[in-house]
mmCIF file of C-alpha atoms in Angstrom:
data_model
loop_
_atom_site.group_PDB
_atom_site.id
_atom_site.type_symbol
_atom_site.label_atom_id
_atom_site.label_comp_id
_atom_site.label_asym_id
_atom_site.label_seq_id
_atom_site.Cartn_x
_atom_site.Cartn_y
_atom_site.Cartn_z
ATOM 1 C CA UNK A 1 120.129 136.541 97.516
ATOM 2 C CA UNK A 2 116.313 137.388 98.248
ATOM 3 C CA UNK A 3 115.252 136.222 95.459
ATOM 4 C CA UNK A 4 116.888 133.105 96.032
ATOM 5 C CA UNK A 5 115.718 132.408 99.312
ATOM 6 C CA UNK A 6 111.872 132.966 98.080
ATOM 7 C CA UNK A 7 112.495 130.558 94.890
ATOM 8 C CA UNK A 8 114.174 127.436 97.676
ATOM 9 C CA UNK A 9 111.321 128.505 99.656
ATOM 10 C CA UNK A 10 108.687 127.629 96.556
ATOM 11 C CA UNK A 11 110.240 125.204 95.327
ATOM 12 C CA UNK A 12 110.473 123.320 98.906
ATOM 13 C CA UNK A 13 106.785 124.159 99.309
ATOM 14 C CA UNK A 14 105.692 122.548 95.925
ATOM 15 C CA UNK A 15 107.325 119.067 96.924
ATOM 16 C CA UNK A 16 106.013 119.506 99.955
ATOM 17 C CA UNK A 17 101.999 119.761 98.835
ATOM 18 C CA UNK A 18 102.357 117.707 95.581
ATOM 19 C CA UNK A 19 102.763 114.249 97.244
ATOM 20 C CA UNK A 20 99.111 115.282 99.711
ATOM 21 C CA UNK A 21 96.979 116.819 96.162
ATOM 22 C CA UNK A 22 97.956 114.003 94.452
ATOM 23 C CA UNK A 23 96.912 111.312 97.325
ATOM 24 C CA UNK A 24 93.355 113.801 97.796
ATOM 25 C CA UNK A 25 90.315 112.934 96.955
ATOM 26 C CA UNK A 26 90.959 108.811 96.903
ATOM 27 C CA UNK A 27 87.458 107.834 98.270
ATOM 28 C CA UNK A 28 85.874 110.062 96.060
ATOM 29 C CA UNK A 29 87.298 108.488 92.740
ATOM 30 C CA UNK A 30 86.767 105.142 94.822
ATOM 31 C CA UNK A 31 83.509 105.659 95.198
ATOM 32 C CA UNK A 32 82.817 106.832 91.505
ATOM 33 C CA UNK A 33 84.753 104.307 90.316
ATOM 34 C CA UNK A 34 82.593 101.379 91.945
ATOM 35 C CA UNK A 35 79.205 99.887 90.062
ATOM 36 C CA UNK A 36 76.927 100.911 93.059
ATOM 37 C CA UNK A 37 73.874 102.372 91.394
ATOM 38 C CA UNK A 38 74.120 104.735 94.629
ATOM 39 C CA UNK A 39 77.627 105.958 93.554
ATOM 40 C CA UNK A 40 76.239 109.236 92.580
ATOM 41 C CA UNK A 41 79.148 112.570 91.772
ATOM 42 C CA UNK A 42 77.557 114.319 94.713
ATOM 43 C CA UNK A 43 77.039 111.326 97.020
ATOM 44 C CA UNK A 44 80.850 110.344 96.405
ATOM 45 C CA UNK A 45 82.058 114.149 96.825
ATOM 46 C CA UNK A 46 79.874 114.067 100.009
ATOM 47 C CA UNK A 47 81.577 110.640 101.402
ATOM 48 C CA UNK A 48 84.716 111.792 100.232
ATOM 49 C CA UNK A 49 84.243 115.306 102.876
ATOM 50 C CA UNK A 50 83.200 113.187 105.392
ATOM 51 C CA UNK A 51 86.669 110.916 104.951
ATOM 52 C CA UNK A 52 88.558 114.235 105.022
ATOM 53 C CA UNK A 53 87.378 115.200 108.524
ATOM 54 C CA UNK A 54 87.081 111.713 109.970
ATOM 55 C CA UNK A 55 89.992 109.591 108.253
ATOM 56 C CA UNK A 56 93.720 109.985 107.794
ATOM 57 C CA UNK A 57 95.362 110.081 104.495
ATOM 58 C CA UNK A 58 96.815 106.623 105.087
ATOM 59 C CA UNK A 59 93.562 105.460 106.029
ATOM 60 C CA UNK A 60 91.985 106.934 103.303
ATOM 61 C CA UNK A 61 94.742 105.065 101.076
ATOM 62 C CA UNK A 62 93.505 102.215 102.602
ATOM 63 C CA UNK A 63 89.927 102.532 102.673
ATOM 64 C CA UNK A 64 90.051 103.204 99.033
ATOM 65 C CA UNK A 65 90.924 99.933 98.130
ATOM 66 C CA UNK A 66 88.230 98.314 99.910
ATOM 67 C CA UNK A 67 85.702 99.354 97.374
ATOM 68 C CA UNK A 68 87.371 97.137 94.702
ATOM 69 C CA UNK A 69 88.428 94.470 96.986
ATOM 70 C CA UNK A 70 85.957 94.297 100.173
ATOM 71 C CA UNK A 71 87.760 91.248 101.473
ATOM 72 C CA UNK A 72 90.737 93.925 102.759
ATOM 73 C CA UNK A 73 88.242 95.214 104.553
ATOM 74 C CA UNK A 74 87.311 91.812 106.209
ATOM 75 C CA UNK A 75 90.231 90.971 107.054
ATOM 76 C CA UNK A 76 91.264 94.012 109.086
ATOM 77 C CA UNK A 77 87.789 93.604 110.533
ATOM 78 C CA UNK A 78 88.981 89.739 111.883
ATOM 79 C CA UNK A 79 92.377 90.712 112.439
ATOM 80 C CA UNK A 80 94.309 90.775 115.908
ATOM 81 C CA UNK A 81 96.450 93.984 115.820
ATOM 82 C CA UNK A 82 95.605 96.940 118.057
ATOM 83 C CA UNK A 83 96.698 98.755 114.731
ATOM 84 C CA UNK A 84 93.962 97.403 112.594
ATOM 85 C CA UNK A 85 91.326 97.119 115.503
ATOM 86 C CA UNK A 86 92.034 101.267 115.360
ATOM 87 C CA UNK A 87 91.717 101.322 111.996
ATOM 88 C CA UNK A 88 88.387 99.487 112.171
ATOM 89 C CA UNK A 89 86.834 101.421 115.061
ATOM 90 C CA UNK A 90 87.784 105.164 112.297
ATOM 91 C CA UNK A 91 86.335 102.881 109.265
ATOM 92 C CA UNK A 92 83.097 102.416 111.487
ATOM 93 C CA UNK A 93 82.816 106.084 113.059
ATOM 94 C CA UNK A 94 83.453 107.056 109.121
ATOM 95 C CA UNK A 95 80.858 105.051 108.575
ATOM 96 C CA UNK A 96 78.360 106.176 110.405
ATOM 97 C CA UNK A 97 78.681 109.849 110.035
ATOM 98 C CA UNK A 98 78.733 109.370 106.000
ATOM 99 C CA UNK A 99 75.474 107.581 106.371
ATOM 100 C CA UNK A 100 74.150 110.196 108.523
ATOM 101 C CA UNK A 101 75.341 113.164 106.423
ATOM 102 C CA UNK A 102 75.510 111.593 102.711
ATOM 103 C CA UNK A 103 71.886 109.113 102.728
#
């Protein structure tokens, strides 16, 4: 019956995690991904700490996609929504401490 309870327990923990590793490191393969001369591995790895510690995972999911299609990013920017006017206001505080930390 121990042994059981320990392999639910795993198991439960493994479904749990997979779903977050496999949404990590978004920005980071973002950022590599785009044809910014700047878009260095360690630049991108640094951005992608700074994301970690500033952003959510959903706005990180988000985020991500602005480096392939930067008019998402406009249009949260001109957008009405208290939801996206938060999102904006993380984006720019991201923003500023990647520049700070990452130049």
């Amino acid at each position: 019956m121990k042994h059981f309870l320990l392999i639910a327990f795993c198991a439960s923990t493994l479904t749990a995690v997979t779903p977050a590793v496999a949404d990590a490191a978004q920005i980071k393969r973002a950022c590599l991904a785009s044809d910014r001369a700047a878009a260095t591995r360690q630049r991108c790895r640094c951005i992608q700490s700074v994301a970690d510690q500033v952003l959510t995972r959903r706005d990180q999911k988000t985020v991500a996609k602005w480096f392939t299609d930067p008019n998402q990013a406009q249009e949260i920017k001109m957008s009405k929504s208290a939801r996206d006017d938060a999102l904006w206001e993380r984006y720019q505080a991201f923003g500023q401490v990647a520049q700070a930390s990452c130049s």
